[in-house]
Every structure is written in structure tokens, then in C-alpha cells.
Coordinates of C-alpha atoms and ligand atoms in Angstrom, one line a residue:
M295 CA 73.2 9.8 -45.3
S296 CA 72.1 12.8 -43.6
N297 CA 73.0 14.9 -40.8
E298 CA 70.7 14.7 -38.8
N299 CA 72.0 16.8 -36.1
V300 CA 72.6 20.2 -38.1
P301 CA 70.2 22.5 -36.2
A302 CA 67.1 24.4 -37.6
D303 CA 68.6 27.8 -38.7
T304 CA 67.2 30.7 -36.0
A305 CA 67.9 33.5 -37.9
P306 CA 66.1 36.1 -35.3
P307 CA 63.3 38.7 -37.1
A308 CA 64.3 41.7 -39.0
P309 CA 63.7 44.9 -37.2
A310 CA 60.9 46.5 -38.2
N311 CA 61.0 48.0 -41.4
V312 CA 58.3 49.0 -44.6
L313 CA 59.9 47.3 -47.6
V314 CA 58.5 49.6 -50.7
I315 CA 58.7 47.7 -54.3
F316 CA 58.9 50.4 -57.4
G317 CA 57.8 47.8 -60.0
A318 CA 54.7 46.8 -57.8
G319 CA 52.8 45.2 -61.3
G320 CA 55.8 43.8 -62.7
D321 CA 57.3 39.7 -63.0
L322 CA 59.3 40.3 -60.7
T323 CA 57.7 41.2 -57.7
K324 CA 54.8 38.5 -58.5
R325 CA 57.2 35.4 -59.0
K326 CA 60.0 36.3 -56.8
L327 CA 59.1 39.2 -54.3
I328 CA 56.6 38.6 -52.5
P329 CA 56.5 35.1 -52.7
A330 CA 60.2 35.9 -51.1
L331 CA 58.3 37.6 -47.9
F332 CA 55.6 35.4 -47.8
H333 CA 58.7 32.5 -47.3
L334 CA 60.4 35.1 -44.7
S335 CA 57.3 35.2 -42.4
A336 CA 57.0 31.5 -42.8
A337 CA 60.8 31.8 -40.8
N338 CA 60.2 33.9 -38.8
M339 CA 62.5 36.3 -40.2
L340 CA 60.3 38.9 -41.0
P341 CA 59.8 41.4 -37.9
A342 CA 55.9 41.2 -36.0
N343 CA 55.8 44.9 -37.5
F344 CA 56.4 44.5 -41.3
A345 CA 54.6 46.0 -44.1
M346 CA 55.1 46.1 -48.0
V347 CA 54.0 49.0 -49.7
G348 CA 53.8 48.6 -54.0
I349 CA 54.0 51.8 -56.1
D350 CA 53.5 51.9 -59.6
R351 CA 51.1 52.7 -62.5
L352 CA 48.4 50.5 -62.9
E353 CA 45.2 51.9 -61.4
L354 CA 44.4 50.2 -58.5
D355 CA 44.3 50.7 -54.3
S356 CA 45.6 48.8 -51.3
E357 CA 41.5 47.2 -51.7
S358 CA 42.3 45.9 -55.8
Y359 CA 46.1 45.5 -55.5
R360 CA 45.6 42.6 -52.5
E361 CA 42.4 40.6 -54.4
Q362 CA 45.5 40.9 -58.1
I363 CA 48.1 39.8 -55.8
D364 CA 46.3 37.7 -53.6
N365 CA 45.3 35.4 -57.0
E366 CA 48.1 34.9 -58.2
I367 CA 50.6 33.7 -54.5
E368 CA 49.5 30.4 -54.5
Q369 CA 51.1 30.0 -57.8
F370 CA 54.1 31.4 -57.2
V371 CA 54.9 29.8 -53.8
G372 CA 54.0 26.5 -54.7
E373 CA 53.3 23.1 -52.0
D374 CA 54.7 25.7 -49.0
F375 CA 51.5 27.5 -49.2
S376 CA 49.9 28.5 -46.3
R377 CA 46.3 30.3 -46.0
E378 CA 46.4 31.6 -42.4
L379 CA 50.3 32.7 -43.1
W380 CA 49.4 34.6 -46.2
N381 CA 45.8 36.0 -45.0
N382 CA 48.1 37.8 -41.8
L383 CA 51.0 39.2 -44.5
L384 CA 48.2 40.0 -47.0
Q385 CA 46.7 42.7 -45.0
R386 CA 50.4 45.1 -44.6
I387 CA 51.0 44.8 -48.0
Y388 CA 49.6 48.6 -49.4
Y389 CA 49.6 50.2 -53.1
V390 CA 50.6 53.7 -53.9
Q391 CA 50.1 54.4 -57.4
G392 CA 52.2 56.9 -59.3
D393 CA 54.3 57.3 -61.7
F394 CA 58.6 57.5 -61.5
K395 CA 58.8 60.4 -63.2
N396 CA 56.2 63.0 -61.2
P397 CA 56.9 64.8 -58.2
E398 CA 53.6 64.0 -57.0
S399 CA 53.5 60.3 -56.4
Y400 CA 56.7 60.8 -54.0
A401 CA 54.2 63.2 -51.8
A402 CA 51.8 60.4 -52.3
L403 CA 54.0 57.3 -51.3
N404 CA 55.3 59.7 -48.5
E405 CA 51.9 60.1 -47.1
M406 CA 50.9 56.7 -47.1
L407 CA 54.7 55.7 -45.2
Q408 CA 53.7 58.0 -42.7
Q409 CA 49.9 56.2 -42.4
V410 CA 51.7 53.1 -42.7
D411 CA 53.7 54.2 -39.3
R412 CA 50.6 54.9 -37.3
E413 CA 48.9 51.8 -38.6
Q414 CA 51.6 48.9 -38.2
Q415 CA 53.6 51.0 -36.0
T416 CA 56.9 50.7 -38.0
P417 CA 59.3 53.4 -36.7
G418 CA 60.6 55.0 -40.2
N419 CA 62.3 51.7 -40.9
Y420 CA 62.2 51.9 -45.1
L421 CA 63.5 50.0 -47.6
F422 CA 62.6 50.4 -51.2
Y423 CA 64.0 48.3 -53.7
L424 CA 64.3 49.3 -57.4
S425 CA 61.9 46.3 -59.8
T426 CA 61.9 48.5 -62.5
P427 CA 63.7 49.1 -65.9
P428 CA 67.3 50.6 -65.1
S429 CA 66.9 53.9 -67.2
F430 CA 64.2 54.7 -63.7
F431 CA 67.5 53.9 -61.3
G432 CA 68.9 57.1 -61.1
E433 CA 65.0 58.9 -61.3
I434 CA 64.0 57.8 -58.7
S435 CA 66.7 57.9 -56.3
M436 CA 66.9 61.6 -56.7
Q437 CA 63.2 62.3 -56.3
L438 CA 63.4 59.7 -53.6
A439 CA 66.3 62.3 -51.9
N440 CA 64.1 65.9 -52.7
A441 CA 60.9 64.3 -51.2
G442 CA 63.3 63.8 -48.5
L443 CA 62.3 60.0 -47.9
T444 CA 66.3 59.4 -47.8
A445 CA 68.3 61.0 -44.9
E446 CA 68.7 58.8 -42.0
S447 CA 69.2 59.8 -38.4
G448 CA 70.0 57.8 -35.6
D449 CA 66.5 56.4 -34.8
H450 CA 65.8 55.7 -38.4
W451 CA 67.4 53.7 -41.5
R452 CA 66.8 54.2 -45.0
R453 CA 67.9 50.8 -48.2
I454 CA 68.0 51.2 -51.1
I455 CA 68.0 47.6 -53.1
I456 CA 68.2 48.3 -57.3
E457 CA 68.4 45.5 -59.4
K458 CA 70.5 44.4 -62.5
P459 CA 71.8 45.6 -65.4
F460 CA 74.1 48.2 -63.3
G461 CA 75.4 50.5 -66.7
H462 CA 75.7 48.8 -69.8
D463 CA 79.3 49.5 -69.8
L464 CA 81.4 51.1 -67.6
A465 CA 80.7 54.9 -68.4
S466 CA 77.9 54.2 -67.4
A467 CA 77.8 52.8 -64.4
Q468 CA 79.8 55.2 -63.2
A469 CA 77.4 58.0 -64.3
L470 CA 74.5 55.7 -62.3
N471 CA 77.2 55.3 -59.1
Q472 CA 77.6 59.3 -58.7
Q473 CA 74.2 59.7 -59.8
L474 CA 73.0 57.6 -57.3
H475 CA 75.5 59.1 -54.7
Q476 CA 74.1 62.7 -54.6
A477 CA 71.0 60.8 -53.5
M478 CA 72.3 58.5 -50.8
H479 CA 75.5 57.4 -49.2
E480 CA 77.4 54.4 -49.8
H481 CA 76.3 52.3 -46.8
Q482 CA 72.9 53.1 -47.9
I483 CA 72.6 51.5 -51.8
Y484 CA 72.4 47.5 -52.4
R485 CA 73.6 46.4 -55.6
I486 CA 72.4 43.2 -56.1
D487 CA 73.6 39.8 -58.2
H488 CA 71.8 37.4 -57.2
Y489 CA 74.0 34.5 -58.5
L490 CA 75.7 35.8 -54.5
G491 CA 72.6 35.0 -52.7
K492 CA 72.6 31.2 -53.8
E493 CA 74.1 28.5 -51.6
T494 CA 76.1 27.1 -53.5
V495 CA 78.2 30.2 -54.3
Q496 CA 78.0 31.5 -51.3
N497 CA 79.2 27.3 -50.1
I498 CA 82.4 27.9 -51.8
L499 CA 83.9 30.7 -49.3
A500 CA 82.9 27.9 -46.8
F501 CA 84.8 24.6 -48.8
R502 CA 87.8 26.7 -49.3
F503 CA 88.0 28.9 -45.5
A504 CA 86.6 26.2 -43.4
N505 CA 88.9 23.6 -44.2
G506 CA 92.3 23.2 -43.6
I507 CA 93.1 20.5 -46.8
I508 CA 92.0 23.2 -49.2
E509 CA 93.9 26.5 -48.8
P510 CA 97.1 25.5 -49.0
V511 CA 96.5 23.5 -52.5
W512 CA 94.5 27.0 -53.9
N513 CA 96.9 28.4 -56.1
A514 CA 98.8 28.7 -59.5
R515 CA 102.0 25.5 -58.1
Y516 CA 99.1 23.2 -57.8
I517 CA 96.2 23.9 -60.3
D518 CA 96.5 24.1 -63.8
H519 CA 93.0 26.1 -65.2
V520 CA 89.8 27.0 -63.6
Q521 CA 86.1 26.6 -65.4
I522 CA 83.2 28.7 -64.9
T523 CA 80.1 27.8 -67.1
V524 CA 77.1 29.1 -66.6
V525 CA 74.6 27.6 -69.3
E526 CA 70.6 27.3 -69.7
A527 CA 68.7 25.8 -71.9
L528 CA 66.0 29.0 -71.8
G529 CA 65.4 31.2 -75.2
V530 CA 65.2 35.1 -75.0
E531 CA 61.5 34.2 -73.8
N532 CA 59.6 37.5 -73.9
R533 CA 62.8 40.1 -73.0
A534 CA 63.5 40.6 -75.9
S535 CA 63.8 44.7 -75.8
Y536 CA 66.3 43.7 -72.9
Y537 CA 68.4 41.4 -74.5
E538 CA 68.9 43.1 -77.6
E539 CA 70.4 45.6 -75.7
A540 CA 72.5 43.4 -73.3
G541 CA 73.3 39.9 -74.8
A542 CA 75.5 37.4 -72.9
L543 CA 78.1 39.4 -71.6
R544 CA 76.6 42.4 -70.4
D545 CA 73.2 39.6 -69.3
M546 CA 75.8 37.3 -67.5
I547 CA 79.7 37.6 -67.4
S548 CA 79.6 41.5 -66.8
N549 CA 77.8 40.5 -63.1
H550 CA 77.1 36.7 -62.6
L551 CA 80.0 34.7 -63.7
L552 CA 82.5 37.5 -62.3
A553 CA 81.1 37.2 -59.2
V554 CA 81.5 33.7 -59.2
L555 CA 85.4 34.3 -60.4
S556 CA 85.3 37.2 -57.1
V557 CA 84.5 34.2 -54.7
V558 CA 86.9 31.9 -56.5
A559 CA 89.4 33.5 -56.5
M560 CA 89.4 36.0 -53.8
E561 CA 92.1 36.1 -50.6
P562 CA 90.8 34.8 -47.7
P563 CA 89.5 38.5 -45.8
N564 CA 90.0 38.4 -41.8
S565 CA 86.6 39.0 -41.0
F566 CA 83.4 38.1 -43.0
D567 CA 82.9 42.3 -42.4
A568 CA 80.6 43.0 -45.1
D569 CA 83.3 45.9 -46.8
L570 CA 86.7 42.9 -45.8
I571 CA 84.8 40.5 -48.1
R572 CA 84.5 43.1 -50.9
D573 CA 87.8 44.4 -50.6
E574 CA 89.0 41.8 -52.0
Q575 CA 86.8 41.1 -54.6
S576 CA 87.5 44.2 -55.7
K577 CA 91.6 43.2 -55.1
V578 CA 91.4 39.9 -57.4
L579 CA 89.4 41.9 -59.7
R580 CA 91.7 45.3 -60.1
A581 CA 94.1 41.8 -60.8
V582 CA 92.4 40.5 -63.6
Q583 CA 93.5 41.5 -67.1
P584 CA 91.4 43.2 -69.7
I585 CA 92.2 41.1 -73.0
D586 CA 94.5 42.8 -74.9
P587 CA 92.3 44.1 -77.9
D588 CA 94.9 42.1 -80.2
A589 CA 93.4 39.6 -78.7
V590 CA 89.8 39.9 -78.7
A591 CA 89.6 37.4 -81.5
T592 CA 91.1 34.8 -80.0
D593 CA 90.8 34.5 -76.2
A594 CA 86.7 36.1 -76.8
V595 CA 84.4 33.9 -78.4
R596 CA 80.5 35.0 -79.3
G597 CA 78.0 32.9 -80.4
Q598 CA 73.8 33.2 -81.3
Y599 CA 72.0 30.1 -82.2
G600 CA 69.9 29.5 -84.7
A601 CA 66.7 26.9 -84.6
G602 CA 67.4 23.8 -83.5
T603 CA 65.5 20.6 -80.7
L604 CA 66.0 20.9 -77.6
P605 CA 66.9 17.7 -75.7
D606 CA 63.2 17.2 -74.7
G607 CA 62.0 17.0 -78.1
R608 CA 61.4 20.5 -78.5
S609 CA 62.2 22.5 -81.6
V610 CA 62.4 26.0 -81.2
P611 CA 62.9 28.8 -83.6
A612 CA 66.7 31.2 -84.0
Y613 CA 66.7 34.0 -82.3
R614 CA 66.9 35.9 -84.4
E615 CA 62.9 35.0 -85.9
E616 CA 62.4 34.9 -82.2
P617 CA 59.4 37.8 -81.0
G618 CA 60.9 41.9 -81.4
V619 CA 64.5 40.6 -82.1
A620 CA 66.3 41.8 -85.4
Q621 CA 66.1 39.8 -87.9
D622 CA 70.2 41.0 -88.9
S623 CA 71.2 40.7 -85.0
G624 CA 74.1 40.9 -83.9
I625 CA 73.7 40.3 -80.2
D626 CA 75.8 37.3 -78.3
T627 CA 73.9 34.7 -77.2
F628 CA 76.3 32.9 -76.1
A629 CA 80.2 33.9 -74.7
A630 CA 83.5 32.4 -73.4
L631 CA 86.7 33.8 -72.3
K632 CA 89.6 33.4 -71.5
L633 CA 90.6 35.6 -68.9
Q634 CA 94.5 35.1 -66.5
I635 CA 94.7 37.2 -63.3
D636 CA 98.5 38.9 -62.0
S637 CA 98.5 37.8 -58.8
W638 CA 101.0 35.7 -56.9
R639 CA 98.5 33.4 -56.0
W640 CA 97.2 32.9 -59.6
A641 CA 99.6 34.2 -62.3
G642 CA 99.6 31.6 -65.2
V643 CA 96.8 30.1 -64.7
P644 CA 94.0 30.2 -67.2
F645 CA 90.0 31.2 -66.2
Y646 CA 87.9 30.2 -68.6
L647 CA 84.5 31.5 -68.5
R648 CA 81.3 31.2 -70.8
T649 CA 78.2 30.9 -70.8
G650 CA 75.1 30.7 -73.4
K651 CA 70.8 30.2 -73.6
R652 CA 69.6 27.8 -76.3
M653 CA 72.5 25.1 -74.9
A654 CA 71.9 20.9 -74.0
S655 CA 71.4 21.7 -70.6
R656 CA 71.0 24.0 -67.5
Y657 CA 74.4 24.0 -65.7
T658 CA 76.1 26.1 -63.8
E659 CA 79.0 25.1 -62.1
V660 CA 82.7 25.2 -61.1
V661 CA 85.9 23.4 -62.2
V662 CA 88.9 23.4 -61.0
E663 CA 91.4 21.2 -62.5
F664 CA 95.2 19.9 -61.1
K665 CA 97.8 19.6 -62.1
H666 CA 99.0 16.3 -64.0
A667 CA 100.5 15.2 -61.7
P668 CA 104.1 13.4 -62.1
T669 CA 104.4 10.1 -64.3
V670 CA 107.4 8.8 -64.0
M671 CA 107.0 6.2 -61.8
F672 CA 104.4 4.9 -63.5
R673 CA 106.6 4.6 -66.7
D674 CA 109.1 2.2 -65.0
S675 CA 105.8 1.0 -62.9
L676 CA 103.9 -1.7 -63.5
L677 CA 100.8 0.5 -63.5
R678 CA 101.8 1.4 -66.7
Q679 CA 100.3 4.7 -68.3
S680 CA 100.6 7.9 -70.6
N681 CA 98.7 9.6 -70.1
V682 CA 97.5 9.6 -66.0
P683 CA 93.9 11.9 -65.9
P684 CA 94.5 15.3 -63.3
C685 CA 92.5 15.3 -59.8
R686 CA 89.3 17.6 -61.0
L687 CA 87.0 19.5 -58.2
V688 CA 83.7 19.9 -59.8
I689 CA 81.5 22.7 -57.4
R690 CA 77.3 21.8 -58.9
I691 CA 75.9 26.0 -58.0
Q692 CA 73.0 24.8 -60.0
P693 CA 71.1 22.1 -60.8
N694 CA 72.0 18.4 -58.6
E695 CA 74.3 21.1 -55.9
G696 CA 77.1 19.6 -54.1
I697 CA 81.4 19.2 -55.1
G698 CA 82.5 16.3 -56.7
L699 CA 86.3 15.1 -56.7
S700 CA 88.2 13.0 -59.7
L701 CA 90.6 10.8 -58.1
N702 CA 93.3 8.0 -60.3
A703 CA 92.9 4.6 -58.6
K704 CA 93.9 1.1 -59.2
I705 CA 91.8 -0.9 -60.5
P706 CA 91.5 -4.2 -59.1
G707 CA 92.5 -7.1 -61.3
A708 CA 96.2 -9.2 -62.3
T709 CA 96.3 -6.3 -64.9
P710 CA 97.8 -3.1 -63.2
R711 CA 95.8 -0.2 -64.7
L712 CA 94.6 2.7 -63.3
G713 CA 91.0 4.3 -63.5
T714 CA 89.1 8.2 -62.3
V715 CA 86.7 7.6 -59.4
D716 CA 84.8 9.4 -57.7
M717 CA 84.2 11.4 -54.3
N718 CA 80.7 13.2 -54.2
F719 CA 79.0 15.3 -51.7
N720 CA 74.8 15.8 -52.3
Y721 CA 73.7 19.5 -50.8
A722 CA 70.4 17.8 -50.7
D723 CA 71.7 14.3 -49.1
Y724 CA 72.9 16.4 -45.7
F725 CA 70.8 19.1 -45.6
H726 CA 67.2 20.2 -45.5
S727 CA 67.2 23.6 -47.2
M728 CA 64.4 26.6 -46.9
P729 CA 61.9 26.6 -49.6
S730 CA 63.2 30.0 -51.4
T731 CA 62.8 31.7 -54.7
G732 CA 66.8 32.9 -54.1
Y733 CA 65.0 36.3 -53.4
E734 CA 64.9 36.2 -49.1
T735 CA 68.8 36.5 -47.8
L736 CA 69.1 39.2 -50.1
I737 CA 65.8 41.1 -49.1
Y738 CA 66.6 40.2 -44.9
D739 CA 70.2 40.7 -45.1
C740 CA 69.1 44.4 -46.7
M741 CA 66.8 44.7 -43.7
I742 CA 70.0 43.6 -41.7
G743 CA 71.8 45.9 -42.6
D744 CA 74.4 43.3 -43.5
A745 CA 75.5 44.1 -47.5
T746 CA 78.2 41.1 -47.2
L747 CA 76.2 39.5 -50.5
F748 CA 75.9 42.7 -52.9
K749 CA 78.4 44.6 -54.8
R750 CA 80.2 47.8 -53.8
A751 CA 80.3 51.1 -56.2
D752 CA 83.6 49.9 -57.4
N753 CA 83.3 46.0 -57.7
I754 CA 80.6 47.0 -60.5
E755 CA 83.3 48.9 -61.5
L756 CA 85.8 46.9 -62.0
G757 CA 84.1 44.1 -64.0
W758 CA 82.6 46.4 -66.6
K759 CA 86.6 47.7 -67.0
I760 CA 87.0 44.6 -67.1
L761 CA 85.5 43.4 -69.8
G762 CA 86.1 47.2 -71.7
P763 CA 88.0 46.3 -75.1
V764 CA 85.7 43.3 -75.4
L765 CA 82.6 45.4 -75.9
D766 CA 83.8 47.6 -77.8
A767 CA 85.6 45.5 -80.2
W768 CA 82.2 43.1 -80.7
S769 CA 80.4 46.8 -81.3
A770 CA 82.9 47.7 -83.2
S771 CA 82.0 44.4 -86.1
P772 CA 78.5 43.4 -84.9
G773 CA 78.3 39.1 -85.1
G774 CA 78.3 39.0 -89.2
E775 CA 78.2 35.0 -88.8
F776 CA 75.7 34.5 -87.1
P777 CA 73.5 32.0 -86.3
N778 CA 76.6 29.8 -85.4
Y779 CA 75.4 27.1 -83.2
Q780 CA 72.1 25.0 -82.7
A781 CA 69.9 25.4 -79.6
G782 CA 70.2 22.3 -77.9
T783 CA 73.6 22.1 -78.5
W784 CA 77.1 23.4 -76.6
G785 CA 77.8 26.0 -78.1
P786 CA 79.9 27.6 -81.3
G787 CA 82.7 25.4 -82.1
E788 CA 85.0 28.4 -81.9
A789 CA 84.8 27.7 -77.9
D790 CA 86.5 23.8 -77.9
D791 CA 89.2 26.0 -79.9
L792 CA 89.8 28.5 -77.1
L793 CA 90.4 25.4 -74.4
E794 CA 91.9 22.8 -77.1
R795 CA 94.5 25.9 -78.0
D796 CA 95.9 25.4 -74.7
G797 CA 95.8 22.0 -75.0
R798 CA 92.1 21.5 -72.9
A799 CA 88.9 20.6 -73.2
W800 CA 85.6 22.4 -71.2
H801 CA 84.1 20.0 -68.5
T802 CA 81.6 17.9 -69.6
C803 CA 78.2 18.8 -67.5
G804 CA 77.0 17.2 -64.5
V805 CA 79.8 14.7 -64.2
S806 CA 82.0 14.8 -62.1
Ligands
BG6_915 C1 69.9 36.8 -64.7 C2 70.1 36.9 -66.7 O1 70.6 38.1 -64.2 O2 70.2 35.9 -64.6 C3 68.8 35.6 -67.5 O3 69.0 37.8 -67.0 C4 69.3 34.4 -67.2 O4 69.0 35.6 -68.3 C5 68.9 34.2 -65.1 O5 68.2 33.4 -67.7 C6 69.5 33.2 -65.0 O6 69.7 32.5 -63.4 P1 69.3 31.5 -62.8 O7 69.7 31.9 -61.2 O8 68.1 30.9 -62.9 O9 71.1 30.7 -62.8

């Protein structure tokens, strides 16, 4: 059943601006950012006065850069591609060759921006997107400030989007925040966590706060525990140099899983104002208890994949055999944690988080398991049942986006029995979605100055604070037992023990 009455999204075009992409020759730019601009332009969400300026080390000029991206765009946009629309966008794309460390590059960029402002009648609103290795984040922002490119005035704005990873621990994140704050104000800084840009993550807020029946039961009185799972069948791909420094805990839990946790667990804000929402997210992160160093061995599990077979039949090598990975690497490709939130709403409700690469499948889901109903009435009645399964709400973030609720019902027939039934809502059955790389909303929101889906300095630092004891314990004793799970499985046995000890089990992904 599709909801034909849903009106089309009529978001107005963003104000006139220039998007400057540092790292214009990189993978993210060609696979996600430029296709996202195409989608925004197809949805009439780009302003008539818009331009993109790419900057990178490659020896190209605007003409040859256009040729390069023109050759690749179709495969990354896919079936929604339109030559006419693309040509219109392409002529508004410019390129500056430059080294991010050299002040002359910023002088050249400044000159180009003035030329673009004249040609495209853009009024000096610049959005700088740092799609570069993290070691450049501080440097580029300082250089932009020194070149006078970050100063705002009444008639133009300047903003910066920072990709992840934002630091590798609390100290490095604080140092980076300090550096950024020397170059510009917090309101100009947009720190990306692309999970916050996912429709289904944003829907958690709508689901919780727009339905009068949900919020009253969303607390420790009714909820037994929460599971957040983000697993992938992908391996480390060609990112070994980054991943060998990061690992699963830093790559996924420090940002994406804690972002999902904060949306699930936050208190209702008074409005959708960006700062009020982020205040509530920070409050809940502040209430998460960092795992006690003595408890890391039991409440945190790490894993690394060995060789194995994926469900599609492909045999894949062990992490330590991947190109660029050390043969004795102690990096985690799987991590699971048990966290407690010390607040009135959540005291006593464990949050179990897990993430891993080369797992049996790709799933992102939140499982909210409710407390068991008292079974005494069933013991004395004909519906005899020693263990009535608890109701469970499964929020499927990807794939098969939707929400499922499992309930108990009487199985028809002469013998009184209880069975589990599912109530299911699939996004695709109700709503048509706009083609998306996931970056459209984030770029558009930044252009209109809405920071709701971006992380504030304190959100980031609180995330690192929570993980500090685990990072310390793991770096003090690099994983010697690796590999401890086979590619194509559900991770190490210790992750199952983490829940079994509490009399619980991981939900089978993909089932309501
Ligand atoms: C990125 C991580 O932030 O998220 C990757 O660096 C991971 O390792 C990716 O593969 C997962 O994103 P998504 O949107 O495909 O779930």
C-alpha cells in the first residue's frame, strides 16, 4: 500500500553560494559529492547562482577537470542521469591546482573565487568541504583564515564541512577543535556523521516524538535492553593505511553507533532547533558510563576476521592478508560493547553495541526489547506457556528500511497456544524516496545553515570520553588471539557471551 497523498518535497533552493571541495581528485568527490550535487540540482534544491570549485594537487585546469569528471559521472549517478541537467551543472564547476600546505594555493583560490563570484553572480557565500586526509583539517582551516576566507560579514557567510575521522582519541579531538576555533566560530563548523543524514536515523526522532503511544513506554520501566548493530559484509577494501590506524571501535562506534544511540536515548527537545537537539544528545552522552578499566575484559569485545566464505560463495582472505595490512596486525575489525546510561529514563537498561567488517551480511538495525509480561496468568490458564517471548521493536535502518514490532497472539485452534506475530512497516511501501548518495541532505542543510544533523565540538569529545578506557586497554595489549572470527560469520563467540552472561542473545538481523 503506497501513500499517494504524500506531497512532493518542496524544499526551496539554497541561497546562492560556492561549494569549494578540498580533495577534488579523491574518491569521495567523484563517487558521492558530485553525484549528490547532480541529485540536488535535479530536485531544484541548488540555487540558480551556484558554482563548485575543486582544489587538489593534480595538474589540471578547469577545462581538463571538467573532462575528467564528465567521463565518470554517469556510472556514479546511475539511471537518474540526465545529460542536459549535467551539462548545466558542469559549466559551473571550476578547478584550482594547489598544495594544501602552500599559502600560494590559497591566494590562487581567493582569486578564483572572485572570478567565480563575478561570472556566476555568487555573493561571497562559501562552503568549504574538506574531503581530505584528517591530517589536513587543522592546516587547511588555518590557511583559509590567514587568507581572509573565513571572515563573515552581514552580507555573506563562510562555512566549513569536516569529514571523519575527527581525531583518534579525546586529546586529539580536543586539539583539533581548538585549532578550528582559532580559525572560525563554532557556528561555522559542520562536522559530518553521515549516519545522521540517513532518513531512517532521522525517522527515529519522528517515530519517538510524533506518536503518543511510544514515548510513555520508552524508558527503564518497560524496556529490558537495546541493541544497536551496524555490520557489513565488506572488508577493509583499499583503505588499509587508514584502517590500520583506526579499527572498528574508532571507525564506527566512536561516531556512527554513538550517534544512533544518542537519537534513540535522548530526551525530547523543545523544538527542532539544531542547538536544542544537540544539547539533548550531549546530555545523554554525558550520562553514558565509561566502561570501568577493570570491566573492559568482560564488557568490551574485539575481533579480527580470518579467511572465510561470504554468503554469495566468494572466498575472501583474512584481514592480515589484505594488501597494506601488517601480518601481525592487532587492529580490531569487530567491536562490541555493553554500555549503561545513568539517567532516570535509562538506569538499569543495558545498551549493547556491535559493529564488524566481513560479517555474514550488511545490516544496520536498532532492537528495543521490552520487558517480559508477567506470565502467572498464563500458567493458571489454558494458554499454558512457561516463557512468553518479550515484545520487540526492530528499527531497520538499512537495508529494507522500516520498523517491525513482534507481539504475542493466540494461535487459532483447539489447543491453546501462543505464537509470535509481526507488525511490519516498510518505507518503500509508503513513501517514494529521492535518489540519494546520502550526502544530499548534509550538503543542502549546510547551505541553508541548518546544523541539526552535524556534530558539535562537545558531542564529538563526549564520544571519545566514553571510549577512552577501552581504547587505552586495547592499545596496552594488542589483540594476540586474532583472527578470532571467520569472514562471513556473525563475529567472535565472545560477543555472544557478552549477552548470554546477562541471559540475553543478539537479535537475528533481518527478522522482526
Ligand atoms: C564509514 C566507515 O564511515 O562508514 C566505513 O569509515 C564504513 O568503514 C562506512 O564502511 C559504512 O557506511 P554505510 O553508510 O555504508 O553504512
